[in-house]
PDB file of C-alpha atoms in Angstrom:
ATOM      1  CA  MET I 772      -6.829   6.217 -37.048  1.00 38.00           C
ATOM      2  CA  LYS I 773      -4.386   3.093 -37.402  1.00 38.00           C
ATOM      3  CA  PRO I 774      -3.548   1.221 -34.064  1.00 39.00           C
ATOM      4  CA  VAL I 775      -0.227   1.606 -32.665  1.00 39.00           C
ATOM      5  CA  ARG I 776       1.705  -1.275 -33.406  1.00 41.00           C
ATOM      6  CA  TRP I 777       3.547  -2.095 -29.864  1.00 38.00           C
ATOM      7  CA  ILE I 778       4.558  -5.779 -30.474  1.00 38.00           C
ATOM      8  CA  PRO I 779       7.527  -5.095 -33.017  1.00 41.00           C
ATOM      9  CA  LEU I 780       8.640  -2.152 -30.712  1.00 43.00           C
ATOM     10  CA  LEU I 781       8.333  -4.299 -27.738  1.00 42.00           C
ATOM     11  CA  VAL I 782      10.521  -7.220 -28.995  1.00 40.00           C
ATOM     12  CA  MET I 783      13.136  -4.632 -30.136  1.00 42.00           C
ATOM     13  CA  VAL I 784      13.288  -3.127 -26.766  1.00 44.00           C
ATOM     14  CA  ILE I 785      13.473  -6.332 -24.834  1.00 43.00           C
ATOM     15  CA  ALA I 786      16.016  -7.793 -27.223  1.00 42.00           C
ATOM     16  CA  SER I 787      18.160  -4.589 -26.777  1.00 43.00           C
ATOM     17  CA  PHE I 788      18.445  -5.046 -23.126  1.00 43.00           C
ATOM     18  CA  PHE I 789      20.171  -8.446 -23.403  1.00 42.00           C
ATOM     19  CA  ALA I 790      23.142  -6.862 -25.370  1.00 46.00           C
ATOM     20  CA  GLY I 791      26.418  -6.269 -23.755  1.00 47.00           C
ATOM     21  CA  ALA I 792      27.626  -3.089 -22.342  1.00 55.00           C
ATOM     22  CA  ALA I 793      31.211  -2.037 -21.013  1.00 85.00           C
ATOM     23  CA  THR I 794      30.051  -1.728 -17.395  1.00 92.00           C
ATOM     24  CA  PRO I 795      29.313  -5.101 -15.677  1.00 95.00           C
ATOM     25  CA  PRO I 796      25.566  -5.798 -15.269  1.00 95.00           C
ATOM     26  CA  ASP I 797      26.082  -5.736 -11.431  1.00 94.00           C
ATOM     27  CA  GLN I 798      27.671  -2.384 -11.239  1.00 95.00           C
ATOM     28  CA  VAL I 799      26.506   1.138 -11.687  1.00 96.00           C
ATOM     29  CA  PRO I 800      28.105   2.831 -14.663  1.00 96.00           C
ATOM     30  CA  PRO I 801      30.746   5.608 -14.020  1.00 96.00           C
ATOM     31  CA  PRO I 802      28.393   8.638 -14.790  1.00 96.00           C
ATOM     32  CA  PHE I 803      25.965   7.674 -11.951  1.00 97.00           C
ATOM     33  CA  ALA I 804      28.348   6.075  -9.325  1.00 95.00           C
ATOM     34  CA  GLY I 805      28.671   9.337  -7.497  1.00 96.00           C
ATOM     35  CA  LEU I 806      24.982   9.496  -6.822  1.00 97.00           C
ATOM     36  CA  VAL I 807      25.559   6.678  -4.340  1.00 96.00           C
ATOM     37  CA  PRO I 808      25.406   8.705  -0.823  1.00 94.00           C
ATOM     38  CA  ALA I 809      28.747   8.728   0.729  1.00 92.00           C
ATOM     39  CA  GLY I 810      29.207   6.163   3.460  1.00 93.00           C
ATOM     40  CA  SER I 811      26.224   4.028   2.329  1.00 94.00           C
ATOM     41  CA  ARG I 812      26.064   0.288   1.775  1.00 93.00           C
ATOM     42  CA  GLU I 813      25.088  -0.151  -1.871  1.00 93.00           C
ATOM     43  CA  VAL I 814      22.982  -3.198  -2.803  1.00 92.00           C
ATOM     44  CA  SER I 815      21.255  -4.504  -5.822  1.00 88.00           C
ATOM     45  CA  PRO I 816      23.078  -2.384  -8.493  1.00 95.00           C
ATOM     46  CA  GLY I 817      21.995  -2.982 -11.980  1.00 95.00           C
ATOM     47  CA  PHE I 818      23.222  -2.001 -15.554  1.00 97.00           C
ATOM     48  CA  THR I 819      21.894  -2.870 -19.007  1.00 96.00           C
ATOM     49  CA  ARG I 820      22.571  -1.378 -22.389  1.00 96.00           C
ATOM     50  CA  GLY I 821      21.938  -2.516 -25.963  1.00 93.00           C
ATOM     51  CA  SER I 822      20.995  -1.353 -29.307  1.00 92.00           C
ATOM     52  CA  VAL I 823      19.070  -2.802 -32.070  1.00 92.00           C
ATOM     53  CA  GLY I 824      18.547  -1.822 -35.741  1.00 86.00           C
ATOM     54  CA  ASP I 825      20.957   0.443 -37.608  1.00 83.00           C
ATOM     55  CA  ALA I 826      21.294   3.847 -39.477  1.00 74.00           C
ATOM     56  CA  ASP I 827      18.014   5.773 -39.212  1.00 78.00           C
ATOM     57  CA  MET I 828      16.095   3.156 -37.232  1.00 85.00           C
ATOM     58  CA  LYS I 829      18.671   2.542 -34.402  1.00 90.00           C
ATOM     59  CA  ILE I 830      17.125   2.048 -30.978  1.00 94.00           C
ATOM     60  CA  THR I 831      19.401   2.228 -27.782  1.00 95.00           C
ATOM     61  CA  ASN I 832      18.166   1.280 -24.427  1.00 96.00           C
ATOM     62  CA  VAL I 833      19.856   1.979 -21.041  1.00 97.00           C
ATOM     63  CA  GLY I 834      18.725   0.819 -17.653  1.00 97.00           C
ATOM     64  CA  VAL I 835      20.460   1.719 -14.239  1.00 98.00           C
ATOM     65  CA  GLU I 836      19.241   0.959 -10.862  1.00 98.00           C
ATOM     66  CA  PHE I 837      20.719   0.618  -7.133  1.00 98.00           C
ATOM     67  CA  VAL I 838      19.548   0.761  -3.614  1.00 97.00           C
ATOM     68  CA  ALA I 839      21.661   2.220  -1.091  1.00 97.00           C
ATOM     69  CA  TYR I 840      21.460   2.060   2.690  1.00 96.00           C
ATOM     70  CA  LYS I 841      23.284   4.857   4.695  1.00 94.00           C
ATOM     71  CA  PRO I 842      23.726   4.470   8.481  1.00 92.00           C
ATOM     72  CA  VAL I 843      21.975   7.256  10.612  1.00 86.00           C
ATOM     73  CA  LYS I 844      22.572   8.116  14.225  1.00 80.00           C
ATOM     74  CA  THR I 845      19.560   7.511  16.419  1.00 69.00           C
ATOM     75  CA  GLN I 846      18.779   5.885  19.692  1.00 61.00           C
ATOM     76  CA  ASN I 847      15.895   4.135  18.175  1.00 61.00           C
ATOM     77  CA  VAL I 848      17.050   0.493  17.125  1.00 57.00           C
ATOM     78  CA  ALA I 849      14.366   0.137  14.497  1.00 60.00           C
ATOM     79  CA  TYR I 850      15.737   3.116  12.499  1.00 68.00           C
ATOM     80  CA  LYS I 851      19.351   2.506  11.777  1.00 82.00           C
ATOM     81  CA  GLU I 852      19.665   3.292   8.068  1.00 90.00           C
ATOM     82  CA  ALA I 853      18.378   5.543   5.491  1.00 94.00           C
ATOM     83  CA  THR I 854      17.411   3.990   2.180  1.00 96.00           C
ATOM     84  CA  TYR I 855      17.946   5.544  -1.380  1.00 97.00           C
ATOM     85  CA  SER I 856      16.652   4.008  -4.497  1.00 98.00           C
ATOM     86  CA  PHE I 857      17.437   4.993  -8.050  1.00 98.00           C
ATOM     87  CA  ASP I 858      15.636   3.532 -11.034  1.00 98.00           C
ATOM     88  CA  LEU I 859      16.438   4.776 -14.449  1.00 98.00           C
ATOM     89  CA  ILE I 860      15.279   3.963 -18.044  1.00 97.00           C
ATOM     90  CA  VAL I 861      16.836   5.727 -21.046  1.00 97.00           C
ATOM     91  CA  MET I 862      15.570   5.248 -24.741  1.00 95.00           C
ATOM     92  CA  GLU I 863      17.266   6.822 -27.721  1.00 95.00           C
ATOM     93  CA  GLU I 864      15.151   6.479 -30.819  1.00 93.00           C
ATOM     94  CA  PRO I 865      14.728   8.026 -34.330  1.00 93.00           C
ATOM     95  CA  ALA I 866      12.548  11.174 -34.135  1.00 93.00           C
ATOM     96  CA  LEU I 867       9.843   9.458 -35.813  1.00 91.00           C
ATOM     97  CA  LEU I 868       9.350   7.157 -33.046  1.00 90.00           C
ATOM     98  CA  ILE I 869       9.549   9.722 -30.362  1.00 92.00           C
ATOM     99  CA  ARG I 870       6.887  11.660 -32.063  1.00 90.00           C
ATOM    100  CA  SER I 871       4.496   8.589 -32.304  1.00 89.00           C
ATOM    101  CA  GLN I 872       5.275   6.930 -28.981  1.00 87.00           C
ATOM    102  CA  GLY I 873       6.530   9.620 -26.769  1.00 89.00           C
ATOM    103  CA  LYS I 874       3.054  11.034 -26.019  1.00 91.00           C
ATOM    104  CA  TYR I 875       2.308   8.032 -24.052  1.00 94.00           C
ATOM    105  CA  TYR I 876       5.004   8.508 -21.458  1.00 95.00           C
ATOM    106  CA  PRO I 877       3.495  11.889 -19.980  1.00 96.00           C
ATOM    107  CA  VAL I 878       0.204   9.962 -19.697  1.00 96.00           C
ATOM    108  CA  GLN I 879       1.931   7.125 -17.633  1.00 96.00           C
ATOM    109  CA  ARG I 880       4.057   9.823 -15.581  1.00 97.00           C
ATOM    110  CA  ASP I 881       0.589  11.490 -14.384  1.00 97.00           C
ATOM    111  CA  ARG I 882      -0.920   8.141 -13.559  1.00 98.00           C
ATOM    112  CA  ASP I 883       2.207   7.405 -11.415  1.00 98.00           C
ATOM    113  CA  ILE I 884       2.086  10.775  -9.664  1.00 98.00           C
ATOM    114  CA  GLN I 885      -1.812  10.383  -8.873  1.00 98.00           C
ATOM    115  CA  SER I 886      -0.985   6.914  -7.485  1.00 98.00           C
ATOM    116  CA  THR I 887       1.837   7.896  -5.362  1.00 98.00           C
ATOM    117  CA  ARG I 888      -0.234  10.825  -4.159  1.00 98.00           C
ATOM    118  CA  GLU I 889      -2.998   8.632  -3.040  1.00 97.00           C
ATOM    119  CA  ASN I 890      -0.162   6.131  -1.292  1.00 97.00           C
ATOM    120  CA  TYR I 891       1.189   9.107   0.816  1.00 97.00           C
ATOM    121  CA  ALA I 892      -2.356  10.343   1.760  1.00 96.00           C
ATOM    122  CA  SER I 893      -3.298   6.914   3.020  1.00 96.00           C
ATOM    123  CA  ASN I 894      -0.601   7.150   5.829  1.00 95.00           C
ATOM    124  CA  LYS I 895      -2.329   7.507   8.959  1.00 93.00           C
ATOM    125  CA  SER I 896      -0.875   8.267  12.284  1.00 93.00           C
ATOM    126  CA  GLY I 897      -1.031   5.786  14.944  1.00 88.00           C
ATOM    127  CA  ALA I 898       0.648   4.716  18.374  1.00 82.00           C
ATOM    128  CA  PHE I 899       3.968   4.065  16.743  1.00 84.00           C
ATOM    129  CA  THR I 900       4.358   6.436  13.870  1.00 89.00           C
ATOM    130  CA  GLY I 901       2.809   9.887  13.293  1.00 93.00           C
ATOM    131  CA  TYR I 902       2.750  11.498   9.936  1.00 95.00           C
ATOM    132  CA  ASP I 903       2.711  15.234   8.749  1.00 96.00           C
ATOM    133  CA  PRO I 904       0.810  16.162   5.484  1.00 96.00           C
ATOM    134  CA  PRO I 905       2.578  15.340   2.585  1.00 97.00           C
ATOM    135  CA  LYS I 906       4.207  18.099   0.495  1.00 97.00           C
ATOM    136  CA  GLU I 907       4.333  18.000  -3.280  1.00 98.00           C
ATOM    137  CA  THR I 908       6.929  19.937  -5.388  1.00 98.00           C
ATOM    138  CA  ARG I 909       6.840  20.332  -9.180  1.00 98.00           C
ATOM    139  CA  TYR I 910      10.339  20.540 -10.867  1.00 98.00           C
ATOM    140  CA  ALA I 911      11.353  21.298 -14.411  1.00 97.00           C
ATOM    141  CA  TRP I 912      12.177  17.445 -14.712  1.00 98.00           C
ATOM    142  CA  GLY I 913       9.203  16.186 -12.832  1.00 98.00           C
ATOM    143  CA  TRP I 914       7.445  15.884  -9.655  1.00 98.00           C
ATOM    144  CA  GLY I 915       8.103  15.100  -6.075  1.00 98.00           C
ATOM    145  CA  ILE I 916       6.542  14.322  -2.689  1.00 98.00           C
ATOM    146  CA  THR I 917       7.823  14.316   0.779  1.00 98.00           C
ATOM    147  CA  GLN I 918       6.517  13.524   4.147  1.00 98.00           C
ATOM    148  CA  ARG I 919       7.648  14.026   7.609  1.00 96.00           C
ATOM    149  CA  ARG I 920       7.444  11.228  10.043  1.00 93.00           C
ATOM    150  CA  LEU I 921       7.485  11.042  13.910  1.00 91.00           C
ATOM    151  CA  ASN I 922       8.693   7.698  15.028  1.00 85.00           C
ATOM    152  CA  HIS I 923       7.374   7.550  18.564  1.00 82.00           C
ATOM    153  CA  TRP I 924       9.520   5.842  21.323  1.00 78.00           C
ATOM    154  CA  VAL I 925       8.805   2.321  22.179  1.00 73.00           C
ATOM    155  CA  GLY I 926      10.286   0.881  25.396  1.00 70.00           C
ATOM    156  CA  ALA I 927      11.123   1.442  29.118  1.00 70.00           C
ATOM    157  CA  GLY I 928      11.152   5.228  30.072  1.00 71.00           C
ATOM    158  CA  THR I 929      10.394   8.075  27.546  1.00 78.00           C
ATOM    159  CA  ARG I 930      12.569   9.583  24.864  1.00 78.00           C
ATOM    160  CA  PRO I 931      11.884  12.094  22.079  1.00 81.00           C
ATOM    161  CA  ASP I 932      10.400  11.079  18.865  1.00 82.00           C
ATOM    162  CA  TYR I 933      12.930  10.187  16.035  1.00 85.00           C
ATOM    163  CA  ILE I 934      11.882  12.334  13.223  1.00 90.00           C
ATOM    164  CA  ASP I 935      12.769  11.572   9.607  1.00 92.00           C
ATOM    165  CA  CYS I 936      11.385  12.040   6.107  1.00 95.00           C
ATOM    166  CA  GLN I 937      10.365   9.947   3.233  1.00 96.00           C
ATOM    167  CA  GLY I 938      10.121  11.027  -0.361  1.00 98.00           C
ATOM    168  CA  HIS I 939       9.311   9.839  -3.789  1.00 98.00           C
ATOM    169  CA  TYR I 940      10.214  11.401  -7.130  1.00 98.00           C
ATOM    170  CA  ILE I 941       9.171  11.042 -10.747  1.00 98.00           C
ATOM    171  CA  GLY I 942      11.055  12.144 -13.569  1.00 98.00           C
ATOM    172  CA  LEU I 943      10.538  12.418 -17.358  1.00 98.00           C
ATOM    173  CA  ILE I 944      13.082  14.207 -19.513  1.00 98.00           C
ATOM    174  CA  MET I 945      12.316  14.026 -23.283  1.00 97.00           C
ATOM    175  CA  SER I 946      14.068  15.639 -26.316  1.00 96.00           C
ATOM    176  CA  ASP I 947      13.540  15.021 -30.093  1.00 94.00           C
ATOM    177  CA  THR I 948      15.215  11.438 -29.909  1.00 95.00           C
ATOM    178  CA  THR I 949      15.672  10.743 -26.176  1.00 97.00           C
ATOM    179  CA  ILE I 950      13.346   9.816 -23.464  1.00 97.00           C
ATOM    180  CA  LYS I 951      14.846   9.680 -19.894  1.00 98.00           C
ATOM    181  CA  SER I 952      12.302   8.242 -17.415  1.00 98.00           C
ATOM    182  CA  PHE I 953      13.125   7.779 -13.638  1.00 98.00           C
ATOM    183  CA  LYS I 954      11.997   7.235 -10.243  1.00 98.00           C
ATOM    184  CA  LEU I 955      13.860   8.030  -6.867  1.00 98.00           C
ATOM    185  CA  ASP I 956      12.950   6.976  -3.391  1.00 98.00           C
ATOM    186  CA  VAL I 957      14.264   8.127  -0.024  1.00 97.00           C
ATOM    187  CA  PHE I 958      13.199   6.614   3.179  1.00 95.00           C
ATOM    188  CA  GLY I 959      14.686   7.702   6.610  1.00 92.00           C
ATOM    189  CA  ALA I 960      16.441  11.177   5.479  1.00 94.00           C
ATOM    190  CA  LYS I 961      17.014  13.454   8.182  1.00 92.00           C
ATOM    191  CA  SER I 962      14.840  16.107   6.502  1.00 94.00           C
ATOM    192  CA  SER I 963      12.848  16.813   3.382  1.00 96.00           C
ATOM    193  CA  GLU I 964      15.649  19.220   2.302  1.00 96.00           C
ATOM    194  CA  GLU I 965      17.954  16.250   2.357  1.00 96.00           C
ATOM    195  CA  ALA I 966      15.811  14.221   0.329  1.00 97.00           C
ATOM    196  CA  ASP I 967      15.187  16.949  -2.174  1.00 98.00           C
ATOM    197  CA  GLN I 968      18.777  17.678  -2.528  1.00 98.00           C
ATOM    198  CA  TRP I 969      19.633  14.173  -3.425  1.00 98.00           C
ATOM    199  CA  ALA I 970      16.679  13.985  -5.840  1.00 98.00           C
ATOM    200  CA  LYS I 971      18.023  17.122  -7.646  1.00 98.00           C
ATOM    201  CA  GLN I 972      21.447  16.009  -7.755  1.00 98.00           C
ATOM    202  CA  CYS I 973      20.276  12.639  -9.401  1.00 98.00           C
ATOM    203  CA  ALA I 974      17.990  14.642 -11.869  1.00 98.00           C
ATOM    204  CA  ASP I 975      20.932  17.109 -12.870  1.00 98.00           C
ATOM    205  CA  LYS I 976      23.145  14.453 -13.663  1.00 98.00           C
ATOM    206  CA  ILE I 977      20.596  12.487 -15.755  1.00 98.00           C
ATOM    207  CA  GLU I 978      19.592  15.428 -17.872  1.00 98.00           C
ATOM    208  CA  LYS I 979      23.276  16.322 -18.528  1.00 97.00           C
ATOM    209  CA  THR I 980      24.480  12.757 -19.246  1.00 97.00           C
ATOM    210  CA  ALA I 981      24.346  11.813 -22.903  1.00 96.00           C
ATOM    211  CA  VAL I 982      23.434   8.195 -23.755  1.00 96.00           C
ATOM    212  CA  ALA I 983      26.803   7.685 -25.500  1.00 94.00           C
ATOM    213  CA  ASP I 984      28.358   8.463 -22.143  1.00 95.00           C
ATOM    214  CA  ILE I 985      26.465   5.411 -20.231  1.00 96.00           C
ATOM    215  CA  GLN I 986      28.759   2.547 -21.070  1.00 93.00           C
TER     216      GLN I 986
END
């Protein structure tokens, strides 16, 4: 079996990310701007788009990322904002390349899932924070894990625990000519349902958005 020639492809991929795009590199392109939670403070937005090659060997790459901080109401001064993190990479390639290289993406996805699973399992309850057992969910587009946290009151007197949720989602959507790989993080959501709802909204938008529409 001949070895996979990664270097030429890697050079093409890297070069494509330095090409221009209609949306400035420090903004979120319009198709995904609505995924920034309402009322949140957006930081670190990023966008890259570029193409190399032409005709039957054209490769287009898109990268979109942002972090958003949303205020939450709590008496615990240590938890004033929930964090939402979005990281998407899209590659549009000839079907021949998808067939030869695409098989490696599910392998990497499964490795990321296992690593995340181990990280969440390692969270141990202590004097300041209690952790419920993590909950895993499989989706048509990928996998997610959520965990309920009990943030114990620290200070004079006694007050109820501040309860929130953290979650991590790994998505992979593939077609004959497109690979969409994404990771979503939520930290400080009110509930797992709230985190899941945002993740599903993101995945639905990613799945339905064509590469040509991300400019």
